[in-house]
Amino acid sequence: MAKKQFAVLGLGRFGQKVAKELCMRGQEVVVMDKDESKVNVIKDMVTHAYIGDMTDESAMREANVQNCEVVVIGQSSNIESNLLAAQLCKELAVKQLVVKAQSTLHGKILKKLGVDMIVFPEQDTAVKLADKLTLRGIMDYMEISSEFDVIEMKAPPDFVNKKLKDLNLRKKYNVNVLAIRRGSESIMSPDGETTILAEDILIMLGNIQSMGKFSG
């Protein structure tokens, strides 16, 4: 699993859980919250911890947020601060911005701000979000149940030029390929003779943790 540098802004229960899950996956994690007690709870687990306001540009720059590969805004109770922080992150040109939303309307506003990924905690657990952010090639996922997810993933390098029957994903990982997107073409219910190509997008049914075993 490739190591990335993450920033988690806002250390409520969701933000703390995301930061901890990312650390458990061996990632570099910078956290920031204006509440010193919340920072103190997690400071020994993460790479760097800062006490500061995520709507303050100087505080964000001091924490080097602009150079992190992924920034997660994990606080949504104060919608004004959430939106201002998201806007500031866009102005700082962060590479990937993930923001927790409180409602569908809140999510629509974040989308208009150009947020890359909007998270609804009642749908997206901190564990699932950490998996999605750290597993290589995963473009999107939808949780079907506690055991199964539908995942959209770029074809892993080890799959390229191999037939599905030779990959034996069902037996090895309990994963089924539902469809393959190949440019403008969609291959529905591909059979075992289908060969995976380098630019293929795989739509798969399985467990996101299991897919981490072959995503790199």
PDB file of C-alpha atoms in Angstrom:
ATOM      1  CA  MET A   1       0.000   0.000   0.000  1.00  0.00           C
ATOM      2  CA  ALA A   2       1.484   3.315  -1.103  1.00  0.00           C
ATOM      3  CA  LYS A   3       2.009   5.864   1.685  1.00  0.00           C
ATOM      4  CA  LYS A   4       0.294   9.237   1.351  1.00  0.00           C
ATOM      5  CA  GLN A   5       0.203  12.354   3.491  1.00  0.00           C
ATOM      6  CA  PHE A   6      -3.254  13.185   4.843  1.00  0.00           C
ATOM      7  CA  ALA A   7      -4.607  16.140   6.784  1.00  0.00           C
ATOM      8  CA  VAL A   8      -7.670  15.652   8.978  1.00  0.00           C
ATOM      9  CA  LEU A   9      -9.297  18.919  10.027  1.00  0.00           C
ATOM     10  CA  GLY A  10     -11.824  18.851  12.845  1.00  0.00           C
ATOM     11  CA  LEU A  11     -11.459  16.161  15.492  1.00  0.00           C
ATOM     12  CA  GLY A  12     -14.965  15.212  16.486  1.00  0.00           C
ATOM     13  CA  ARG A  13     -15.758  11.508  16.748  1.00  0.00           C
ATOM     14  CA  PHE A  14     -15.769  11.035  12.985  1.00  0.00           C
ATOM     15  CA  GLY A  15     -12.579  13.040  12.369  1.00  0.00           C
ATOM     16  CA  GLN A  16     -10.705  11.245  15.152  1.00  0.00           C
ATOM     17  CA  LYS A  17     -11.813   7.853  13.859  1.00  0.00           C
ATOM     18  CA  VAL A  18     -10.713   8.659  10.299  1.00  0.00           C
ATOM     19  CA  ALA A  19      -7.312   9.869  11.544  1.00  0.00           C
ATOM     20  CA  LYS A  20      -6.823   6.716  13.632  1.00  0.00           C
ATOM     21  CA  GLU A  21      -7.853   4.419  10.772  1.00  0.00           C
ATOM     22  CA  LEU A  22      -5.426   6.147   8.395  1.00  0.00           C
ATOM     23  CA  CYS A  23      -2.604   5.818  10.943  1.00  0.00           C
ATOM     24  CA  MET A  24      -3.388   2.124  11.359  1.00  0.00           C
ATOM     25  CA  ARG A  25      -2.873   1.781   7.613  1.00  0.00           C
ATOM     26  CA  GLY A  26       0.619   3.241   7.849  1.00  0.00           C
ATOM     27  CA  GLN A  27      -0.197   6.656   6.421  1.00  0.00           C
ATOM     28  CA  GLU A  28       1.299  10.020   7.412  1.00  0.00           C
ATOM     29  CA  VAL A  29      -1.434  11.990   9.150  1.00  0.00           C
ATOM     30  CA  VAL A  30      -1.548  15.668  10.129  1.00  0.00           C
ATOM     31  CA  VAL A  31      -4.463  16.718  12.340  1.00  0.00           C
ATOM     32  CA  MET A  32      -5.775  20.111  13.399  1.00  0.00           C
ATOM     33  CA  ASP A  33      -8.548  21.339  15.675  1.00  0.00           C
ATOM     34  CA  LYS A  34      -9.011  24.548  17.636  1.00  0.00           C
ATOM     35  CA  ASP A  35      -9.960  22.514  20.725  1.00  0.00           C
ATOM     36  CA  GLU A  36      -6.708  21.638  22.504  1.00  0.00           C
ATOM     37  CA  SER A  37      -8.306  18.769  24.449  1.00  0.00           C
ATOM     38  CA  LYS A  38      -9.301  17.020  21.219  1.00  0.00           C
ATOM     39  CA  VAL A  39      -5.803  17.443  19.786  1.00  0.00           C
ATOM     40  CA  ASN A  40      -4.266  16.041  22.962  1.00  0.00           C
ATOM     41  CA  VAL A  41      -6.368  12.875  22.707  1.00  0.00           C
ATOM     42  CA  ILE A  42      -4.828  11.899  19.383  1.00  0.00           C
ATOM     43  CA  LYS A  43      -1.486  13.722  19.143  1.00  0.00           C
ATOM     44  CA  ASP A  44       0.633  10.695  20.100  1.00  0.00           C
ATOM     45  CA  MET A  45      -0.924   8.555  17.356  1.00  0.00           C
ATOM     46  CA  VAL A  46      -0.442  10.876  14.378  1.00  0.00           C
ATOM     47  CA  THR A  47       2.536  12.312  12.508  1.00  0.00           C
ATOM     48  CA  HIS A  48       1.871  15.960  13.422  1.00  0.00           C
ATOM     49  CA  ALA A  49      -0.847  17.602  15.524  1.00  0.00           C
ATOM     50  CA  TYR A  50      -1.763  21.297  15.521  1.00  0.00           C
ATOM     51  CA  ILE A  51      -4.081  23.466  17.579  1.00  0.00           C
ATOM     52  CA  GLY A  52      -5.653  25.876  15.136  1.00  0.00           C
ATOM     53  CA  ASP A  53      -8.734  27.101  13.306  1.00  0.00           C
ATOM     54  CA  MET A  54      -9.331  25.419   9.938  1.00  0.00           C
ATOM     55  CA  THR A  55     -10.877  28.641   8.604  1.00  0.00           C
ATOM     56  CA  ASP A  56      -7.639  30.563   9.308  1.00  0.00           C
ATOM     57  CA  GLU A  57      -5.283  30.546   6.320  1.00  0.00           C
ATOM     58  CA  SER A  58      -2.166  31.195   8.392  1.00  0.00           C
ATOM     59  CA  ALA A  59      -2.992  28.263  10.697  1.00  0.00           C
ATOM     60  CA  MET A  60      -3.594  26.017   7.694  1.00  0.00           C
ATOM     61  CA  ARG A  61      -0.286  27.001   6.108  1.00  0.00           C
ATOM     62  CA  GLU A  62       1.567  26.490   9.386  1.00  0.00           C
ATOM     63  CA  ALA A  63       0.197  22.937   9.456  1.00  0.00           C
ATOM     64  CA  ASN A  64       1.363  22.512   5.849  1.00  0.00           C
ATOM     65  CA  VAL A  65      -2.133  21.472   4.808  1.00  0.00           C
ATOM     66  CA  GLN A  66      -1.615  22.773   1.271  1.00  0.00           C
ATOM     67  CA  ASN A  67       1.076  20.155   0.626  1.00  0.00           C
ATOM     68  CA  CYS A  68      -0.918  17.138   1.838  1.00  0.00           C
ATOM     69  CA  GLU A  69      -2.139  14.782  -0.871  1.00  0.00           C
ATOM     70  CA  VAL A  70      -5.584  14.380   0.700  1.00  0.00           C
ATOM     71  CA  VAL A  71      -7.399  16.740   3.075  1.00  0.00           C
ATOM     72  CA  VAL A  72     -10.390  15.489   5.078  1.00  0.00           C
ATOM     73  CA  ILE A  73     -12.706  17.982   6.772  1.00  0.00           C
ATOM     74  CA  GLY A  74     -14.256  15.784   9.431  1.00  0.00           C
ATOM     75  CA  GLN A  75     -16.443  18.369  11.184  1.00  0.00           C
ATOM     76  CA  SER A  76     -19.907  19.297   9.956  1.00  0.00           C
ATOM     77  CA  SER A  77     -21.801  20.478  13.054  1.00  0.00           C
ATOM     78  CA  ASN A  78     -20.808  24.084  12.316  1.00  0.00           C
ATOM     79  CA  ILE A  79     -21.817  24.345   8.673  1.00  0.00           C
ATOM     80  CA  GLU A  80     -20.376  27.848   8.247  1.00  0.00           C
ATOM     81  CA  SER A  81     -16.917  26.730   9.405  1.00  0.00           C
ATOM     82  CA  ASN A  82     -17.205  23.591   7.290  1.00  0.00           C
ATOM     83  CA  LEU A  83     -17.952  25.587   4.126  1.00  0.00           C
ATOM     84  CA  LEU A  84     -15.330  28.256   4.831  1.00  0.00           C
ATOM     85  CA  ALA A  85     -12.690  25.584   5.427  1.00  0.00           C
ATOM     86  CA  ALA A  86     -13.665  23.826   2.198  1.00  0.00           C
ATOM     87  CA  GLN A  87     -13.420  27.094   0.281  1.00  0.00           C
ATOM     88  CA  LEU A  88     -10.024  27.826   1.839  1.00  0.00           C
ATOM     89  CA  CYS A  89      -8.757  24.369   0.880  1.00  0.00           C
ATOM     90  CA  LYS A  90      -9.790  24.985  -2.725  1.00  0.00           C
ATOM     91  CA  GLU A  91      -7.949  28.335  -2.643  1.00  0.00           C
ATOM     92  CA  LEU A  92      -4.877  26.504  -1.305  1.00  0.00           C
ATOM     93  CA  ALA A  93      -5.197  24.125  -4.281  1.00  0.00           C
ATOM     94  CA  VAL A  94      -5.152  20.912  -2.241  1.00  0.00           C
ATOM     95  CA  LYS A  95      -4.906  17.841  -4.467  1.00  0.00           C
ATOM     96  CA  GLN A  96      -7.928  15.965  -3.116  1.00  0.00           C
ATOM     97  CA  LEU A  97     -10.558  17.387  -0.782  1.00  0.00           C
ATOM     98  CA  VAL A  98     -12.938  15.162   1.191  1.00  0.00           C
ATOM     99  CA  VAL A  99     -15.629  16.853   3.295  1.00  0.00           C
ATOM    100  CA  LYS A 100     -18.172  15.530   5.774  1.00  0.00           C
ATOM    101  CA  ALA A 101     -21.694  16.794   5.046  1.00  0.00           C
ATOM    102  CA  GLN A 102     -24.604  17.098   7.451  1.00  0.00           C
ATOM    103  CA  SER A 103     -27.434  16.882   4.921  1.00  0.00           C
ATOM    104  CA  THR A 104     -28.215  16.485   1.231  1.00  0.00           C
ATOM    105  CA  LEU A 105     -28.506  20.275   0.831  1.00  0.00           C
ATOM    106  CA  HIS A 106     -25.169  20.755   2.585  1.00  0.00           C
ATOM    107  CA  GLY A 107     -23.676  18.201   0.193  1.00  0.00           C
ATOM    108  CA  LYS A 108     -25.030  20.072  -2.833  1.00  0.00           C
ATOM    109  CA  ILE A 109     -23.377  23.291  -1.646  1.00  0.00           C
ATOM    110  CA  LEU A 110     -20.066  21.474  -1.139  1.00  0.00           C
ATOM    111  CA  LYS A 111     -20.344  20.063  -4.647  1.00  0.00           C
ATOM    112  CA  LYS A 112     -20.738  23.588  -6.026  1.00  0.00           C
ATOM    113  CA  LEU A 113     -17.526  24.536  -4.204  1.00  0.00           C
ATOM    114  CA  GLY A 114     -15.710  21.826  -6.157  1.00  0.00           C
ATOM    115  CA  VAL A 115     -15.214  19.320  -3.326  1.00  0.00           C
ATOM    116  CA  ASP A 116     -13.812  16.048  -4.692  1.00  0.00           C
ATOM    117  CA  MET A 117     -15.610  13.659  -2.329  1.00  0.00           C
ATOM    118  CA  ILE A 118     -18.570  14.331  -0.050  1.00  0.00           C
ATOM    119  CA  VAL A 119     -19.094  12.010   2.915  1.00  0.00           C
ATOM    120  CA  PHE A 120     -22.368  11.372   4.715  1.00  0.00           C
ATOM    121  CA  PRO A 121     -21.446   9.644   8.015  1.00  0.00           C
ATOM    122  CA  GLU A 122     -24.738   7.765   8.226  1.00  0.00           C
ATOM    123  CA  GLN A 123     -23.741   6.082   4.940  1.00  0.00           C
ATOM    124  CA  ASP A 124     -19.936   6.187   5.012  1.00  0.00           C
ATOM    125  CA  THR A 125     -18.199   4.890   8.121  1.00  0.00           C
ATOM    126  CA  ALA A 126     -14.737   6.121   9.046  1.00  0.00           C
ATOM    127  CA  VAL A 127     -13.336   2.638   8.406  1.00  0.00           C
ATOM    128  CA  LYS A 128     -14.803   2.483   4.896  1.00  0.00           C
ATOM    129  CA  LEU A 129     -13.584   6.004   4.112  1.00  0.00           C
ATOM    130  CA  ALA A 130     -10.047   5.136   5.230  1.00  0.00           C
ATOM    131  CA  ASP A 131     -10.126   2.043   3.021  1.00  0.00           C
ATOM    132  CA  LYS A 132     -11.351   4.023   0.039  1.00  0.00           C
ATOM    133  CA  LEU A 133      -8.722   6.739   0.461  1.00  0.00           C
ATOM    134  CA  THR A 134      -5.780   4.373   0.907  1.00  0.00           C
ATOM    135  CA  LEU A 135      -6.524   1.467  -1.426  1.00  0.00           C
ATOM    136  CA  ARG A 136      -5.008   2.117  -4.827  1.00  0.00           C
ATOM    137  CA  GLY A 137      -7.293   2.419  -7.822  1.00  0.00           C
ATOM    138  CA  ILE A 138     -10.669   2.543  -6.058  1.00  0.00           C
ATOM    139  CA  MET A 139     -12.764   5.211  -7.751  1.00  0.00           C
ATOM    140  CA  ASP A 140     -16.085   4.739  -6.004  1.00  0.00           C
ATOM    141  CA  TYR A 141     -17.997   2.314  -3.827  1.00  0.00           C
ATOM    142  CA  MET A 142     -21.473   1.743  -2.467  1.00  0.00           C
ATOM    143  CA  GLU A 143     -22.081  -0.254   0.686  1.00  0.00           C
ATOM    144  CA  ILE A 144     -24.779  -2.892   0.156  1.00  0.00           C
ATOM    145  CA  SER A 145     -24.528  -4.511   3.580  1.00  0.00           C
ATOM    146  CA  SER A 146     -21.978  -5.016   6.340  1.00  0.00           C
ATOM    147  CA  GLU A 147     -20.402  -7.764   4.220  1.00  0.00           C
ATOM    148  CA  PHE A 148     -20.774  -6.591   0.627  1.00  0.00           C
ATOM    149  CA  ASP A 149     -19.921  -3.471  -1.353  1.00  0.00           C
ATOM    150  CA  VAL A 150     -20.086  -2.562  -5.019  1.00  0.00           C
ATOM    151  CA  ILE A 151     -16.703  -1.132  -5.968  1.00  0.00           C
ATOM    152  CA  GLU A 152     -15.577   0.726  -9.075  1.00  0.00           C
ATOM    153  CA  MET A 153     -11.844   0.203  -9.550  1.00  0.00           C
ATOM    154  CA  LYS A 154      -9.161   0.778 -12.148  1.00  0.00           C
ATOM    155  CA  ALA A 155      -7.755  -2.533 -13.342  1.00  0.00           C
ATOM    156  CA  PRO A 156      -4.775  -3.385 -11.076  1.00  0.00           C
ATOM    157  CA  PRO A 157      -1.495  -3.849 -13.009  1.00  0.00           C
ATOM    158  CA  ASP A 158      -1.379  -7.537 -12.034  1.00  0.00           C
ATOM    159  CA  PHE A 159      -4.725  -8.097 -13.782  1.00  0.00           C
ATOM    160  CA  VAL A 160      -3.742  -6.624 -17.151  1.00  0.00           C
ATOM    161  CA  ASN A 161      -3.676  -9.054 -20.094  1.00  0.00           C
ATOM    162  CA  LYS A 162      -5.072 -11.859 -17.943  1.00  0.00           C
ATOM    163  CA  LYS A 163      -8.368 -13.684 -18.339  1.00  0.00           C
ATOM    164  CA  LEU A 164     -10.915 -13.549 -15.548  1.00  0.00           C
ATOM    165  CA  LYS A 165     -10.889 -17.335 -15.234  1.00  0.00           C
ATOM    166  CA  ASP A 166      -7.133 -17.245 -14.574  1.00  0.00           C
ATOM    167  CA  LEU A 167      -7.475 -14.513 -11.948  1.00  0.00           C
ATOM    168  CA  ASN A 168     -10.010 -16.695 -10.103  1.00  0.00           C
ATOM    169  CA  LEU A 169     -11.257 -13.743  -8.039  1.00  0.00           C
ATOM    170  CA  ARG A 170     -14.360 -15.479  -6.756  1.00  0.00           C
ATOM    171  CA  LYS A 171     -12.443 -18.331  -5.159  1.00  0.00           C
ATOM    172  CA  LYS A 172      -9.472 -16.302  -3.907  1.00  0.00           C
ATOM    173  CA  TYR A 173     -11.255 -13.189  -2.632  1.00  0.00           C
ATOM    174  CA  ASN A 174     -15.017 -13.869  -2.823  1.00  0.00           C
ATOM    175  CA  VAL A 175     -15.234 -11.084  -5.413  1.00  0.00           C
ATOM    176  CA  ASN A 176     -17.390 -11.098  -8.552  1.00  0.00           C
ATOM    177  CA  VAL A 177     -16.837  -8.859 -11.592  1.00  0.00           C
ATOM    178  CA  LEU A 178     -20.275  -7.503 -12.511  1.00  0.00           C
ATOM    179  CA  ALA A 179     -19.206  -5.374 -15.461  1.00  0.00           C
ATOM    180  CA  ILE A 180     -16.220  -3.820 -17.213  1.00  0.00           C
ATOM    181  CA  ARG A 181     -16.141  -0.284 -18.591  1.00  0.00           C
ATOM    182  CA  ARG A 182     -13.812  -0.062 -21.562  1.00  0.00           C
ATOM    183  CA  GLY A 183     -13.859   3.446 -22.978  1.00  0.00           C
ATOM    184  CA  SER A 184     -17.415   4.096 -24.186  1.00  0.00           C
ATOM    185  CA  GLU A 185     -18.206   0.371 -24.143  1.00  0.00           C
ATOM    186  CA  SER A 186     -19.649  -1.583 -21.220  1.00  0.00           C
ATOM    187  CA  ILE A 187     -19.196  -5.341 -20.927  1.00  0.00           C
ATOM    188  CA  MET A 188     -21.986  -6.664 -18.724  1.00  0.00           C
ATOM    189  CA  SER A 189     -21.544  -9.964 -16.837  1.00  0.00           C
ATOM    190  CA  PRO A 190     -18.159 -10.752 -18.460  1.00  0.00           C
ATOM    191  CA  ASP A 191     -17.346 -14.438 -18.773  1.00  0.00           C
ATOM    192  CA  GLY A 192     -14.152 -16.214 -17.773  1.00  0.00           C
ATOM    193  CA  GLU A 193     -12.619 -15.790 -21.223  1.00  0.00           C
ATOM    194  CA  THR A 194     -12.704 -11.982 -20.961  1.00  0.00           C
ATOM    195  CA  THR A 195      -9.204 -10.486 -20.901  1.00  0.00           C
ATOM    196  CA  ILE A 196      -8.572  -7.430 -18.713  1.00  0.00           C
ATOM    197  CA  LEU A 197      -6.967  -4.484 -20.519  1.00  0.00           C
ATOM    198  CA  ALA A 198      -4.847  -1.703 -19.034  1.00  0.00           C
ATOM    199  CA  GLU A 199      -7.488   1.056 -19.153  1.00  0.00           C
ATOM    200  CA  ASP A 200     -10.416  -1.082 -17.995  1.00  0.00           C
ATOM    201  CA  ILE A 201     -12.630   0.009 -15.113  1.00  0.00           C
ATOM    202  CA  LEU A 202     -13.962  -2.958 -13.134  1.00  0.00           C
ATOM    203  CA  ILE A 203     -17.325  -2.925 -11.372  1.00  0.00           C
ATOM    204  CA  MET A 204     -17.129  -5.577  -8.668  1.00  0.00           C
ATOM    205  CA  LEU A 205     -19.229  -7.048  -5.889  1.00  0.00           C
ATOM    206  CA  GLY A 206     -17.376  -8.065  -2.756  1.00  0.00           C
ATOM    207  CA  ASN A 207     -15.914  -6.649   0.426  1.00  0.00           C
ATOM    208  CA  ILE A 208     -13.735  -3.546   0.170  1.00  0.00           C
ATOM    209  CA  GLN A 209     -11.211  -4.960   2.657  1.00  0.00           C
ATOM    210  CA  SER A 210     -10.842  -8.116   0.551  1.00  0.00           C
ATOM    211  CA  MET A 211     -10.212  -6.019  -2.522  1.00  0.00           C
ATOM    212  CA  GLY A 212      -7.407  -4.281  -0.686  1.00  0.00           C
ATOM    213  CA  LYS A 213      -5.456  -7.526  -1.007  1.00  0.00           C
ATOM    214  CA  PHE A 214      -5.074  -7.024  -4.738  1.00  0.00           C
ATOM    215  CA  SER A 215      -5.383  -3.236  -5.068  1.00  0.00           C
ATOM    216  CA  GLY A 216      -1.810  -2.663  -3.881  1.00  0.00           C
TER     217      GLY A 216
END
